[in-house]
CSV table of C-alpha atoms in Angstrom, one decimal:
chain,number,residue,atom,x,y,z
A,17,MET,CA,30.9,229.4,54.2
A,18,ALA,CA,32.6,226.2,55.3
A,19,ARG,CA,33.1,225.8,59.1
A,20,PRO,CA,36.8,225.9,60.0
A,21,HIS,CA,38.2,222.6,61.2
A,22,GLY,CA,41.8,223.5,62.0
A,23,TYR,CA,43.4,221.9,59.0
A,24,GLU,CA,43.0,224.7,56.4
A,25,HIS,CA,46.7,225.3,56.3
A,26,LEU,CA,47.3,221.9,54.8
A,27,ALA,CA,45.0,222.4,51.8
A,28,PRO,CA,47.6,224.4,49.8
A,29,LEU,CA,50.1,221.5,50.1
A,30,PHE,CA,47.8,219.3,47.9
A,31,VAL,CA,47.7,222.0,45.2
A,32,GLU,CA,51.5,222.3,45.4
A,33,ARG,CA,51.9,218.6,45.2
A,34,ASP,CA,49.6,218.1,42.3
A,35,ALA,CA,51.5,220.8,40.4
A,36,LEU,CA,54.7,218.8,40.6
A,37,ALA,CA,55.7,216.0,38.3
A,38,ASP,CA,55.3,212.5,39.6
A,39,ASP,CA,59.0,212.0,39.9
A,40,HIS,CA,59.7,215.3,41.5
A,41,PRO,CA,61.7,214.8,44.8
A,42,HIS,CA,59.5,217.4,46.7
A,43,ARG,CA,56.4,215.2,46.2
A,44,ALA,CA,57.6,212.8,48.9
A,45,ARG,CA,58.3,215.6,51.3
A,46,LEU,CA,54.8,217.1,50.8
A,47,ARG,CA,53.2,213.6,51.1
A,48,ASP,CA,54.9,213.1,54.5
A,49,GLU,CA,53.8,216.6,55.7
A,50,LEU,CA,50.2,215.9,54.7
A,51,ILE,CA,50.1,212.5,56.4
A,52,SER,CA,51.7,213.9,59.6
A,53,GLY,CA,49.4,216.9,59.6
A,54,TYR,CA,46.2,214.9,59.2
A,55,ARG,CA,47.3,212.0,61.6
A,56,PRO,CA,45.2,213.4,64.5
A,57,VAL,CA,42.1,212.9,62.3
A,58,ALA,CA,43.0,209.2,61.8
A,59,ARG,CA,43.6,208.8,65.5
A,60,HIS,CA,40.3,210.4,66.4
A,61,ILE,CA,38.4,208.1,64.0
A,62,ALA,CA,40.2,205.0,65.4
A,63,HIS,CA,39.3,205.9,68.9
A,64,ARG,CA,35.6,206.0,67.9
A,65,PHE,CA,35.8,202.3,67.3
A,66,GLY,CA,37.5,201.5,70.6
A,67,TYR,CA,34.4,199.8,72.0
A,68,ARG,CA,34.8,197.0,69.5
A,69,GLY,CA,37.2,195.2,71.7
A,70,VAL,CA,40.2,195.7,69.4
A,71,PRO,CA,43.5,197.0,70.7
A,72,ALA,CA,43.8,200.8,70.2
A,73,ASP,CA,47.3,200.5,68.6
A,74,ASP,CA,45.9,198.1,65.9
A,75,LEU,CA,43.0,200.5,65.1
A,76,GLU,CA,45.3,203.5,64.9
A,77,GLN,CA,47.6,201.6,62.5
A,78,VAL,CA,44.7,200.6,60.3
A,79,ALA,CA,43.4,204.2,60.4
A,80,SER,CA,46.9,205.4,59.4
A,81,VAL,CA,46.8,203.1,56.4
A,82,GLY,CA,43.4,204.6,55.4
A,83,LEU,CA,44.9,208.1,55.8
A,84,ILE,CA,47.8,207.3,53.5
A,85,LEU,CA,45.4,205.9,50.9
A,86,ALA,CA,43.3,209.0,51.1
A,87,VAL,CA,46.3,211.3,50.7
A,88,ASP,CA,47.7,209.4,47.8
A,89,ARG,CA,44.3,209.3,46.0
A,90,PHE,CA,43.0,212.8,46.7
A,91,GLU,CA,42.8,215.2,43.8
A,92,ALA,CA,42.7,218.8,44.9
A,93,ASP,CA,41.4,220.1,41.5
A,94,ARG,CA,38.0,218.5,42.1
A,95,GLY,CA,37.2,221.3,44.6
A,96,VAL,CA,36.3,218.9,47.4
A,97,ASP,CA,37.5,219.4,51.0
A,98,PHE,CA,40.1,216.7,51.9
A,99,LEU,CA,38.3,215.7,55.1
A,100,SER,CA,35.1,215.0,53.3
A,101,TYR,CA,37.0,212.4,51.3
A,102,ALA,CA,39.4,211.2,54.0
A,103,VAL,CA,36.9,210.5,56.8
A,104,PRO,CA,34.9,208.0,54.8
A,105,THR,CA,38.1,206.4,53.4
A,106,ILE,CA,39.6,206.0,56.9
A,107,THR,CA,36.3,204.8,58.4
A,108,GLY,CA,35.9,202.3,55.5
A,109,GLU,CA,39.4,200.9,56.0
A,110,ILE,CA,38.7,200.3,59.8
A,111,LEU,CA,35.3,198.7,59.0
A,112,ARG,CA,36.9,196.3,56.5
A,113,TYR,CA,39.5,195.5,59.1
A,114,LEU,CA,36.9,194.7,61.7
A,115,ARG,CA,34.8,192.7,59.3
A,116,ASP,CA,37.8,190.6,58.1
A,117,ARG,CA,39.0,190.2,61.7
A,118,SER,CA,35.5,188.9,62.8
A,119,THR,CA,35.7,188.5,66.5
A,120,ALA,CA,35.0,185.1,68.0
A,121,ILE,CA,32.2,186.5,70.1
A,122,ARG,CA,29.5,188.3,68.2
A,123,VAL,CA,28.1,191.3,70.1
A,124,PRO,CA,24.5,192.1,69.1
A,125,ARG,CA,24.1,195.1,66.8
A,126,ARG,CA,21.9,196.8,69.4
A,127,LEU,CA,24.8,196.7,71.9
A,128,ARG,CA,27.4,197.8,69.4
A,129,ASP,CA,25.2,200.9,68.4
A,130,LEU,CA,24.7,201.6,72.1
A,131,GLN,CA,28.4,201.4,72.8
A,132,ALA,CA,29.1,203.8,70.0
A,133,ALA,CA,26.6,206.3,71.3
A,134,ILE,CA,28.0,206.0,74.9
A,135,TYR,CA,31.5,206.5,73.6
A,136,ASP,CA,30.6,209.7,71.7
A,137,ALA,CA,28.5,211.0,74.6
A,138,ALA,CA,31.3,210.3,77.1
A,139,ALA,CA,33.9,212.1,74.9
A,140,GLU,CA,31.6,215.1,74.6
A,141,LEU,CA,30.8,215.2,78.3
A,142,GLY,CA,34.4,214.7,79.2
A,143,GLN,CA,35.4,217.9,77.3
A,144,ARG,CA,32.5,219.8,78.7
A,145,LEU,CA,32.9,218.7,82.4
A,146,GLY,CA,36.7,218.4,82.5
A,147,ARG,CA,36.4,214.9,84.0
A,148,ALA,CA,35.1,211.4,83.2
A,149,PRO,CA,31.3,211.5,83.2
A,150,ARG,CA,29.2,209.3,85.4
A,151,PRO,CA,26.8,206.7,83.9
A,152,SER,CA,23.8,208.8,85.0
A,153,GLU,CA,25.2,211.8,83.2
A,154,ILE,CA,25.7,209.8,80.0
A,155,ALA,CA,22.2,208.5,80.3
A,156,ALA,CA,20.8,212.0,80.7
A,157,GLU,CA,22.9,213.1,77.6
A,158,LEU,CA,21.5,210.2,75.5
A,159,GLN,CA,18.0,210.5,77.1
A,160,VAL,CA,18.0,206.8,77.9
A,161,ASP,CA,17.6,204.8,81.2
A,162,VAL,CA,20.8,204.6,83.2
A,163,GLU,CA,20.4,200.8,83.3
A,164,LEU,CA,20.8,200.7,79.6
A,165,VAL,CA,24.0,202.7,79.8
A,166,LEU,CA,25.3,200.3,82.5
A,167,GLN,CA,24.5,197.4,80.3
A,168,GLY,CA,26.5,199.0,77.4
A,169,LEU,CA,29.4,199.7,79.6
A,170,ALA,CA,29.4,196.1,81.0
A,171,ALA,CA,29.6,194.8,77.4
A,172,GLN,CA,32.7,196.9,76.6
A,173,GLY,CA,35.3,194.5,75.2
A,174,ALA,CA,32.9,191.6,75.2
A,175,ALA,CA,34.0,190.7,71.7
A,176,HIS,CA,37.7,190.4,72.8
A,177,CYS,CA,39.0,187.0,73.7
A,178,SER,CA,41.9,187.1,76.2
A,179,SER,CA,45.1,185.3,75.2
A,180,LEU,CA,45.9,182.0,76.9
A,181,ASP,CA,49.4,183.4,77.5
A,182,GLU,CA,48.1,186.2,79.7
A,183,PRO,CA,48.7,185.8,83.4
A,184,ALA,CA,45.7,184.4,85.3
A,185,GLU,CA,44.3,186.7,88.0
A,186,ASP,CA,44.3,185.6,91.6
A,187,GLU,CA,41.4,186.0,94.0
A,188,GLY,CA,42.2,189.7,94.5
A,189,GLY,CA,42.1,190.4,90.8
A,190,ARG,CA,45.9,190.8,90.5
A,191,PRO,CA,48.0,188.9,87.9
A,192,GLY,CA,49.1,185.6,89.3
A,193,ASP,CA,52.0,183.3,88.7
A,194,ARG,CA,50.2,181.0,86.3
A,195,MET,CA,49.2,181.6,82.7
A,196,ARG,CA,45.4,181.9,82.0
A,197,PHE,CA,45.4,178.5,80.3
A,198,GLY,CA,47.0,176.8,83.3
A,199,GLY,CA,44.7,178.8,85.6
A,200,GLY,CA,41.7,177.4,83.9
A,201,LEU,CA,42.7,173.8,84.4
A,202,GLY,CA,42.1,171.8,87.5
A,203,TRP,CA,45.0,171.1,89.9
A,204,ILE,CA,46.4,167.6,90.0
A,205,GLU,CA,45.7,166.3,93.4
A,206,PRO,CA,48.9,164.7,94.7
A,207,ARG,CA,47.1,162.2,96.9
A,208,PHE,CA,45.3,160.6,93.9
A,209,ASP,CA,48.4,158.5,93.3
A,210,LEU,CA,48.2,157.2,96.9
A,211,ILE,CA,44.7,155.9,96.3
A,212,GLU,CA,45.9,153.9,93.3
A,213,GLN,CA,48.9,152.6,95.2
A,214,ARG,CA,46.9,151.6,98.2
A,215,ALA,CA,44.4,149.7,96.0
A,216,ALA,CA,47.4,147.8,94.5
A,217,LEU,CA,48.8,147.1,97.9
A,218,LEU,CA,45.7,145.5,99.4
A,219,PRO,CA,46.0,142.1,97.7
A,220,LEU,CA,49.7,142.1,98.4
A,221,LEU,CA,49.2,142.8,102.1
A,222,ALA,CA,46.7,140.0,102.3
A,223,ARG,CA,49.4,137.5,101.3
A,224,LEU,CA,51.6,138.4,104.2
A,225,SER,CA,51.6,136.6,107.5
A,226,GLU,CA,49.6,138.1,110.3
A,227,ARG,CA,52.8,139.0,112.2
A,228,ASP,CA,54.3,140.8,109.2
A,229,ARG,CA,51.1,142.8,108.7
A,230,THR,CA,51.0,143.7,112.4
A,231,ILE,CA,54.6,145.0,112.3
A,232,LEU,CA,53.8,147.1,109.2
A,233,ALA,CA,50.7,148.6,110.8
A,234,LEU,CA,52.5,149.4,114.0
A,235,ARG,CA,55.4,151.1,112.2
A,236,PHE,CA,53.6,153.0,109.4
A,237,PHE,CA,50.1,153.6,110.8
A,238,GLU,CA,50.7,153.9,114.6
A,239,GLY,CA,54.2,155.3,114.2
A,240,LEU,CA,55.9,153.1,116.8
A,241,THR,CA,59.6,152.7,116.9
A,242,GLN,CA,61.3,149.4,116.2
A,243,SER,CA,62.0,148.9,119.9
A,244,GLU,CA,58.4,149.6,120.8
A,245,ILE,CA,57.2,147.2,118.1
A,246,GLY,CA,59.5,144.5,119.4
A,247,GLN,CA,58.1,144.8,122.9
A,248,ARG,CA,54.5,144.7,121.5
A,249,VAL,CA,55.1,141.6,119.3
A,250,GLY,CA,57.6,139.9,121.6
A,251,ILE,CA,60.7,139.9,119.4
A,252,SER,CA,64.0,141.9,119.4
A,253,GLN,CA,64.4,145.2,117.8
A,254,MET,CA,67.0,143.7,115.4
A,255,HIS,CA,64.4,141.1,114.4
A,256,VAL,CA,61.8,143.8,113.7
A,257,SER,CA,64.3,145.6,111.5
A,258,ARG,CA,64.9,142.5,109.4
A,259,VAL,CA,61.2,141.8,109.1
A,260,LEU,CA,60.5,145.3,107.9
A,261,SER,CA,63.4,145.3,105.4
A,262,ARG,CA,62.4,141.9,104.0
A,263,THR,CA,58.7,142.8,103.8
A,264,LEU,CA,59.2,146.2,102.2
A,265,LEU,CA,61.6,144.7,99.6
A,266,ARG,CA,59.0,142.0,98.7
A,267,LEU,CA,56.2,144.6,98.4
A,268,ARG,CA,58.3,146.9,96.1
A,269,ALA,CA,59.3,143.9,93.9
A,270,GLU,CA,55.7,142.7,93.5
A,271,LEU,CA,54.4,146.3,92.8
A,272,ALA,CA,57.0,146.8,90.2
A,273,ARG,CA,56.1,143.4,88.6
A,274,ASP,CA,52.4,144.3,88.5
């Protein structure tokens, strides 16, 4: 006697559908009921492949396509239970999707198999314990070393490449203001331009008279006022102002020309 699986009430719908002509309007209604009724099966199979680093919504969509194909192709008069036909069909559709998608980072088969075993064991323990199981409990269930379980958990999502448009995380692990691509690039040091400008100014400053160089140094390096510079150099504050204006104008013109 077949073990009950909770979908026995849907089996008569296949018989009813197959008894109708292909163009009968009720066939579409029965098809929708069958797809809707068996959708939890497709969702469950999709979740079994969640360790592959593919978004769950994408897997569920592919599983739904496999379910639709199984419903459309199933022939009830063969005397085979629908689930025995649908499960391989849905699984095969997901495997083809994963194969065609081919992730950029290839996870070793040993880790993929380990992740699948961990996922199944965690689901079983979660139902049994009523909470998320600890790695040590999963290891005991699989009869493997806990370090192996931790390794498999650490590799979860390893095949998934993050989008460059995702926000980059700050030091606290929270999404920051910059995108991941911008966050991976180095900052442009604003003082780099000053190094280039100072290198260009050195030969120009060497052409100035000693008094003009002294006035520039007192004003822009020591921060003296024009009056203080005048007292230091022995000229009026007005004369200092004219020297600064003339010298700066000359330097800007020569920098622009270079």
